[in-house]
mmCIF file of C-alpha atoms in Angstrom:
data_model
loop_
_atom_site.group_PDB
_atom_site.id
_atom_site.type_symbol
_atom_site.label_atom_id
_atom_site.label_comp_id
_atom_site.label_asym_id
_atom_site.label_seq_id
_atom_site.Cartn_x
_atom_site.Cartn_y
_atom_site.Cartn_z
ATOM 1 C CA UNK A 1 120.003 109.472 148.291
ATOM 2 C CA UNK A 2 122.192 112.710 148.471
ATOM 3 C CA UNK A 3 121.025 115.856 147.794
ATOM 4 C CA UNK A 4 122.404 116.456 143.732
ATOM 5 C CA UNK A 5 123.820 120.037 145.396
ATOM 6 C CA UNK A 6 125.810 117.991 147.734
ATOM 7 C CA UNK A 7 126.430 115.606 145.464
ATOM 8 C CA UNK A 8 127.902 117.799 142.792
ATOM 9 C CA UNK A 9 129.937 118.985 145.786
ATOM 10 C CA UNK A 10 131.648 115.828 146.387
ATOM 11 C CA UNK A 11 131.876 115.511 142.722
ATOM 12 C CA UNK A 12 133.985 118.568 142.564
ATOM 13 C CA UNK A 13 136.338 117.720 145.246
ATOM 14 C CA UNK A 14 136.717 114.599 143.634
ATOM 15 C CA UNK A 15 137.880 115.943 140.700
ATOM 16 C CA UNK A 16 141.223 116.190 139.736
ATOM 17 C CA UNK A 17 142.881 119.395 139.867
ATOM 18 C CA UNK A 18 139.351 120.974 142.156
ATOM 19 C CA UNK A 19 139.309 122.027 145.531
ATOM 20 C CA UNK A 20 137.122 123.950 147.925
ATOM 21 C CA UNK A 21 137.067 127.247 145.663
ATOM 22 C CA UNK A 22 135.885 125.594 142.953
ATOM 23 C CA UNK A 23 132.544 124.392 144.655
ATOM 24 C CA UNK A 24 131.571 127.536 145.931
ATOM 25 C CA UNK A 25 131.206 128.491 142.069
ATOM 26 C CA UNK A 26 128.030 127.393 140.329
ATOM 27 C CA UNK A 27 128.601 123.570 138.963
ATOM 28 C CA UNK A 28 128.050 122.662 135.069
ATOM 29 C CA UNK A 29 125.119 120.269 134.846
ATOM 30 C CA UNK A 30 125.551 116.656 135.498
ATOM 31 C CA UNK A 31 123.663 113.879 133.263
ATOM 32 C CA UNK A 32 123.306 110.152 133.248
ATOM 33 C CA UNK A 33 122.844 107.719 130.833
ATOM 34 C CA UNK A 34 120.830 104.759 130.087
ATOM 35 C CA UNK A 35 122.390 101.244 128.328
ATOM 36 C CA UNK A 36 121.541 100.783 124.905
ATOM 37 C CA UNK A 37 123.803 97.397 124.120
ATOM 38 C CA UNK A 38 126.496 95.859 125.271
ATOM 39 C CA UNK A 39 129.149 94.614 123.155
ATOM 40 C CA UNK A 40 132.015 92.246 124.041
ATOM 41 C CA UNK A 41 135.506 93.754 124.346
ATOM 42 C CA UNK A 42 139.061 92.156 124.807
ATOM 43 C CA UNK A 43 139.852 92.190 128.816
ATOM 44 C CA UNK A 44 143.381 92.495 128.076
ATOM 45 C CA UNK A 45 142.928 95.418 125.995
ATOM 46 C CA UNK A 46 144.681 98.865 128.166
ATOM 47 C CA UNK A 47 142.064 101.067 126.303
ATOM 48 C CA UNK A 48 143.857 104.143 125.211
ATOM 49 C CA UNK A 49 141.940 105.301 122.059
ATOM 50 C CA UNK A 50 139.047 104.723 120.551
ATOM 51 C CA UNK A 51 137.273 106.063 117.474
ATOM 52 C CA UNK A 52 134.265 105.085 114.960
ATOM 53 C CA UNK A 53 134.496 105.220 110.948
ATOM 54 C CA UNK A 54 132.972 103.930 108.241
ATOM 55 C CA UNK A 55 131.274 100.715 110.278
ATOM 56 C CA UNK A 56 133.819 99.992 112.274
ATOM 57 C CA UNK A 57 135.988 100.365 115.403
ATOM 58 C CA UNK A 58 139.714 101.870 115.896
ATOM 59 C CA UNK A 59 141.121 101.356 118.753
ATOM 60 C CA UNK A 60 144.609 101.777 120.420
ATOM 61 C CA UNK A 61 145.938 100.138 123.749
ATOM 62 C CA UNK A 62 148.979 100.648 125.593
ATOM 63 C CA UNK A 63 151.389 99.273 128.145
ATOM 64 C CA UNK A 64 155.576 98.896 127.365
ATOM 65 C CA UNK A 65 155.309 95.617 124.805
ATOM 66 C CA UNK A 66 151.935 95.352 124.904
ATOM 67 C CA UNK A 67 151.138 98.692 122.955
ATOM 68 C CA UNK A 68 148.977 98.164 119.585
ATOM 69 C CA UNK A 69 146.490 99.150 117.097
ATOM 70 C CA UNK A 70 143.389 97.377 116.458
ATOM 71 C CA UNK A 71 140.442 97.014 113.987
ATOM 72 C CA UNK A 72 137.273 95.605 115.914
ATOM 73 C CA UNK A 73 134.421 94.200 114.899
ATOM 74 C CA UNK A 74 131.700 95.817 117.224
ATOM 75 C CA UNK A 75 128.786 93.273 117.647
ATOM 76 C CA UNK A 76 131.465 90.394 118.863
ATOM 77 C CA UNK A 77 134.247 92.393 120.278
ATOM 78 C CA UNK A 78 136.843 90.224 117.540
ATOM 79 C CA UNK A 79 139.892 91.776 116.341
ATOM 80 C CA UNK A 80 139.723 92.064 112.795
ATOM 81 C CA UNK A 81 143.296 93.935 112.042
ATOM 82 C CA UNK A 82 145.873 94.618 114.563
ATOM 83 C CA UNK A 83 149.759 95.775 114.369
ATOM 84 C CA UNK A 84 151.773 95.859 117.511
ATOM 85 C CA UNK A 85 153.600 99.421 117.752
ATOM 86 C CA UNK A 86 156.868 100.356 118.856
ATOM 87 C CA UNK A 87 157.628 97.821 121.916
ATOM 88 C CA UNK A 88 159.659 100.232 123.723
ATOM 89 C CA UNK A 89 156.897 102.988 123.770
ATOM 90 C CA UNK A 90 153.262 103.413 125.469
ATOM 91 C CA UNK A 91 150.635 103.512 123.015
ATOM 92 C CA UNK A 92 148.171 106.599 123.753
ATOM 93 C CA UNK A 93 144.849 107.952 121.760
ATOM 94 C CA UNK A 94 144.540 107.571 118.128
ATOM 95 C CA UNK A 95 143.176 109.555 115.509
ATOM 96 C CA UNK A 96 141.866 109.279 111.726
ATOM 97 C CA UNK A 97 142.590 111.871 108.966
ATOM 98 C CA UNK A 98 141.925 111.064 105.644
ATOM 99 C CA UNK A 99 143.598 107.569 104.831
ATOM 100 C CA UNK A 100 146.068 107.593 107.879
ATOM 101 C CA UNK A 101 145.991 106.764 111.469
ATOM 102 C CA UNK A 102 147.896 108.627 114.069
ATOM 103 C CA UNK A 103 148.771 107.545 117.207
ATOM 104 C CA UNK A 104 150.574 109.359 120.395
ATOM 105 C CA UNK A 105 152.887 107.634 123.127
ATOM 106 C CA UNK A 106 152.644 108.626 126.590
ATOM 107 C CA UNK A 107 156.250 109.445 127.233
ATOM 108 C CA UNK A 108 158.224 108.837 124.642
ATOM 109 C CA UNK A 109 157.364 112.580 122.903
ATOM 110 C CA UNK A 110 156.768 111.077 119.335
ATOM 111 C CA UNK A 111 153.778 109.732 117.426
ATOM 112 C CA UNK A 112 153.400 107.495 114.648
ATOM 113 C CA UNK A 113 151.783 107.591 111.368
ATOM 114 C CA UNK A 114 149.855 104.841 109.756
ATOM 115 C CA UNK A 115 147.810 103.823 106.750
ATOM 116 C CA UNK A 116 144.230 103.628 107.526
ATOM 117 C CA UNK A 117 143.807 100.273 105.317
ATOM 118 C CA UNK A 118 147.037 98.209 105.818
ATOM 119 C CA UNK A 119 148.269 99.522 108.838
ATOM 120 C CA UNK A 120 151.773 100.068 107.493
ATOM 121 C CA UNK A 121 153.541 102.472 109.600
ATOM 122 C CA UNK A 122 154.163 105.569 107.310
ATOM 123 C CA UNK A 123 156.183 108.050 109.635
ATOM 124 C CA UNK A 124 156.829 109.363 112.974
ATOM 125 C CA UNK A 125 156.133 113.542 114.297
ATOM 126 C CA UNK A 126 157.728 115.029 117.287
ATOM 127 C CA UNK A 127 156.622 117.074 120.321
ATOM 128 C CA UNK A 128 156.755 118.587 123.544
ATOM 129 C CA UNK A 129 155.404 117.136 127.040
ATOM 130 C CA UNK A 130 153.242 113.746 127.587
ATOM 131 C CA UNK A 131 150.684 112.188 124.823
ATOM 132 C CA UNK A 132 147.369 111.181 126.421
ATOM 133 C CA UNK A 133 144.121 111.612 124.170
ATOM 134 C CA UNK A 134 143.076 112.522 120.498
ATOM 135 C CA UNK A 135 140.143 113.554 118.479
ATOM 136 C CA UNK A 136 140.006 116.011 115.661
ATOM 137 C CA UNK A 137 137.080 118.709 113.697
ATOM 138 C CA UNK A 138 137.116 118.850 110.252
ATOM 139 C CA UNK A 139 139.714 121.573 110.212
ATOM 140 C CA UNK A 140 142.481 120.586 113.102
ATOM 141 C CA UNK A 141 143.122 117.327 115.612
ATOM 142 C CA UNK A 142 143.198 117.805 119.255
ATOM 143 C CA UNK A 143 145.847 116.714 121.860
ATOM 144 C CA UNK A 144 145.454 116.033 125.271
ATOM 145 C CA UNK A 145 148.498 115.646 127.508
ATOM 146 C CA UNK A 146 147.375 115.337 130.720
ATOM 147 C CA UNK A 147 147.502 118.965 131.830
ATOM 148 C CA UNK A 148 144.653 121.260 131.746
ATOM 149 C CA UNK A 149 145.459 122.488 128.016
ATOM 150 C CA UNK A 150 144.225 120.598 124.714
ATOM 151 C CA UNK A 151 146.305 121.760 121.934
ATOM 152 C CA UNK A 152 145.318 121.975 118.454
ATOM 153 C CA UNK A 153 147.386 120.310 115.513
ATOM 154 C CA UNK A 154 147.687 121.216 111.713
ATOM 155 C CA UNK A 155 146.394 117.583 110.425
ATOM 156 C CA UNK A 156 149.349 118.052 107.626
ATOM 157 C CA UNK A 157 152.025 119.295 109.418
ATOM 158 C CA UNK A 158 151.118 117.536 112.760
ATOM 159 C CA UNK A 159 152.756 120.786 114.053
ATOM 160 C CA UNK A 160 150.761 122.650 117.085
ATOM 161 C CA UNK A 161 148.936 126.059 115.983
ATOM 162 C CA UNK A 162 147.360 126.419 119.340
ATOM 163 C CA UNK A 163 145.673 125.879 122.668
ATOM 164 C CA UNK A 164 142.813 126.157 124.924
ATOM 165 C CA UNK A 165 143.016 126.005 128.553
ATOM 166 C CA UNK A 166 139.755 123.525 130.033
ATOM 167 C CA UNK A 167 138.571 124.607 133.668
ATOM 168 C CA UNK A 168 135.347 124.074 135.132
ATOM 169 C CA UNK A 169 133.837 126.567 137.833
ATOM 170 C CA UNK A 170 136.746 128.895 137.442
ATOM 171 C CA UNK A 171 139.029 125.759 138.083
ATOM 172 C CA UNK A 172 141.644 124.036 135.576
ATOM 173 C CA UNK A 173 140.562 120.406 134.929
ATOM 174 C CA UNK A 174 143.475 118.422 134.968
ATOM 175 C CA UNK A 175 144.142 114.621 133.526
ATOM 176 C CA UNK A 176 141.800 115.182 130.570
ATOM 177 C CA UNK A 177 142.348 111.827 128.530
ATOM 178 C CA UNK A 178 140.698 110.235 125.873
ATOM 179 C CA UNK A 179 138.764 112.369 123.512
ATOM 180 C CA UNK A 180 135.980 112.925 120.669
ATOM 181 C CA UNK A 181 134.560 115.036 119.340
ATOM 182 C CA UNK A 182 130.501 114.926 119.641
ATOM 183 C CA UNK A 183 128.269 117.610 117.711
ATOM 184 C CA UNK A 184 130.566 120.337 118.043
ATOM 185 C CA UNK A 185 131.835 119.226 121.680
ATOM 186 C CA UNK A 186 135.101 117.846 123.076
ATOM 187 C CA UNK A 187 133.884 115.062 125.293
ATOM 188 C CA UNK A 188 137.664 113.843 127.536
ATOM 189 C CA UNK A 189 137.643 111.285 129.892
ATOM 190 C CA UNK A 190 138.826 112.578 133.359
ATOM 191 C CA UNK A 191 141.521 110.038 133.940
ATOM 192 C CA UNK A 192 141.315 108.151 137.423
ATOM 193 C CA UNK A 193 137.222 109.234 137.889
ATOM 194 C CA UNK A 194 133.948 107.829 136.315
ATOM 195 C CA UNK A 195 133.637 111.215 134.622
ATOM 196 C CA UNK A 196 133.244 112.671 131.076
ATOM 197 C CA UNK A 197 133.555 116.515 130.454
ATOM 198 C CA UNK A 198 131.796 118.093 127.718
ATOM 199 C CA UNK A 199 134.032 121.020 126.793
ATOM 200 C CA UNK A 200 133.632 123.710 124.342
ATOM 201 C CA UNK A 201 136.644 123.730 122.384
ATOM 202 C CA UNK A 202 136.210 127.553 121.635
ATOM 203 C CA UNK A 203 136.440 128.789 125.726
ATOM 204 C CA UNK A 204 137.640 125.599 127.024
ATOM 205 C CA UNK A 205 134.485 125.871 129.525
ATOM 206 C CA UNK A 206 133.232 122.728 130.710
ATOM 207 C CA UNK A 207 129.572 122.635 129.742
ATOM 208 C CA UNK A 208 128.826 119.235 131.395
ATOM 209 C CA UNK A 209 129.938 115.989 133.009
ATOM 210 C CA UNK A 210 128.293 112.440 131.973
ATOM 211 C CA UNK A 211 128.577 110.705 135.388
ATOM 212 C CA UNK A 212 129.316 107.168 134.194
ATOM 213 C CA UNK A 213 128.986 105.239 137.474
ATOM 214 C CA UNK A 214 128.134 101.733 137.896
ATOM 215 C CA UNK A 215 128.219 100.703 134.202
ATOM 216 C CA UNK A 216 130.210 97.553 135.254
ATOM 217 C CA UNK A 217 129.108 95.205 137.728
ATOM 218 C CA UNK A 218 130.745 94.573 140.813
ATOM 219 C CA UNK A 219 132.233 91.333 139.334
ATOM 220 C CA UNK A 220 133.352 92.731 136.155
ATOM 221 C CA UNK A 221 135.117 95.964 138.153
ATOM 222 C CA UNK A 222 137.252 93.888 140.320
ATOM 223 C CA UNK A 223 139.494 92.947 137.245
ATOM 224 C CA UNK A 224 139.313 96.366 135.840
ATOM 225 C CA UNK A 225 141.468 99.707 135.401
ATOM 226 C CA UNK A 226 139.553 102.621 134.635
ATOM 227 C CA UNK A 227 137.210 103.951 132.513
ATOM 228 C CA UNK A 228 138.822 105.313 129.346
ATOM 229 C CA UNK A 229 137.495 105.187 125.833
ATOM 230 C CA UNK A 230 134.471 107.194 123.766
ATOM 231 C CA UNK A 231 133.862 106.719 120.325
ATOM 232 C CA UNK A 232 130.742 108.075 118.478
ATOM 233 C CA UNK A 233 128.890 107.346 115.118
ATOM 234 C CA UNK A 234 127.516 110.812 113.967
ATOM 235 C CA UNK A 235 125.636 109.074 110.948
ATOM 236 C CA UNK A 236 122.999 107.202 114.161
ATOM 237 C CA UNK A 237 124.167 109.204 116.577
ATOM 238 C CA UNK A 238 125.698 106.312 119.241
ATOM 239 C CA UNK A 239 127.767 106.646 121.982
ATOM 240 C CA UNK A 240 130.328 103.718 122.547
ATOM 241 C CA UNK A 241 132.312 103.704 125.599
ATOM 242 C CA UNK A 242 134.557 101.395 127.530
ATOM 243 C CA UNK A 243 137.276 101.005 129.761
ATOM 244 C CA UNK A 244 141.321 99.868 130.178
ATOM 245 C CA UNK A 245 140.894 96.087 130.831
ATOM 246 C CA UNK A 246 136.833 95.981 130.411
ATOM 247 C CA UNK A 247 135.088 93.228 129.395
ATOM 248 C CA UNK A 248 132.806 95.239 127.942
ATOM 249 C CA UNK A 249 132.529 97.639 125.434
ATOM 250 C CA UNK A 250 128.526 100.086 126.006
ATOM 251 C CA UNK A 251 126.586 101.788 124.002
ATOM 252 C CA UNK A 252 125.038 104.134 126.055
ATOM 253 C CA UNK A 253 122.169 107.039 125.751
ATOM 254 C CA UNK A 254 122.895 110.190 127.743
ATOM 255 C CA UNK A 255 119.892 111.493 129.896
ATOM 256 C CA UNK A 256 118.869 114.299 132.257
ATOM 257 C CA UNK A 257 120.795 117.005 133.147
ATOM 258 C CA UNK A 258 119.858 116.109 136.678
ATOM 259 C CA UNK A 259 117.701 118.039 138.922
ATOM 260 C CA UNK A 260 119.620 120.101 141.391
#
């Protein structure tokens, strides 16, 4: 086994948007996790949000005709309530805010608006750049787009009142995807890596990464995409996570930081 100095080294280079200046800083602490359950989840589902409330799952999926919204039941993985979206737009992240859903597309610079019961579509909101990830506090939702920069939205007005830059070791984090918020944290899925950052949403400092490797068997990867959904249950404190095209949706327990 490597050394975890070296090993947080190769992590770092790994990383999108790192390079060699970035590992000669000191690295935020790595932890593991250990599987709780395992739940079924739709293979054909392209994982783009995912979110917890009141018993049960939310979860959006994307892909031009394929895009949708999705009530799941968690112990069998069956989809309880779904509505397709827009067929000529990419579903992204979703989020919940009082009775309404709200969903981004990757590319088409809208979102959508939906009732959290019916799923009747309510309304559309503009803005700027790409739509990748949300997750919200209990004053504001935040946006990922991709870049190193989460933006901050007025639930109401679904307007942007402003914006943190994330970097980690003195370097910007870029591809920060699927979010949610966890005890006060921002936990984003590094898109394309095995990788969650824990951010603090005040500094935009990474304060961790959750190295997620090896959660799917060899079998189950070969028909995967990547990792990309988080949800969490802050009444038993779970972590659910899964990936675009999993079979499998995890509830996992987070463990260490690792000894470096």
């Amino acid at each position: 086994m490597r050394p975890l100095r070296l090993y947080l080294a190769i992590l770092l280079l790994a990383l999108p948007g790192f390079g060699c200046a970035g590992v000669a800083r000191a690295a935020a602490p790595v932890y593991g996790y250990e599987v709780v359950n395992r739940y079924p989840h739709d293979p054909e589902a392209f994982t783009q949000g995912l979110l917890w409330r009141d018993g049960g799952l939310y979860e959006s999926t994307g892909q031009i005709g394929r895009s949708s919204i999705r009530k799941v039941e968690l112990a069998s993985g069956k989809v309880l309530q779904r509505v397709a979206t827009d067929p000529f737009q990419f579903g992204e992240g979703i989020v919940d805010w009082g009775d309404r859903l709200i969903q981004l597309t990757w590319q088409g610079r809208k979102g959508a608006i939906y009732d959290l019961d019916s799923f009747e579509k309510e309304g559309d909101f503009a803005y700027a750049g790409e739509g990748w990830g949300l997750t919200r506090d209990t004053t504001r939702i935040i946006m990922s787009d991709g870049t190193p920069v989460l933006r901050f939205l007025d639930p109401n007005t679904l307007q942007q009142t402003g914006q943190v830059s994330v970097s980690a070791a003195g370097t910007p984090i870029r591809n920060l995807n699927e979010l949610e918020w966890v005890e006060g944290e921002v936990w984003a899925n590094v898109w394309q890596t095995n990788f969650i950052a824990r951010i603090d949403p005040e500094s935009g400092q990474v304060l961790g990464w959750i190295d997620l490797n090896g959660l799917l068997d060899p079998a189950q990867a070969a028909g995967a995409d990547v990792l990309n959904g988080i949800a969490y249950d802050p009444a038993s404190k779970r972590v659910f996570v899964t990936g675009k095209l999993w079979p499998t949706l995890f509830e996992i327990r987070v463990t260490g930081p690792k000894q470096q």
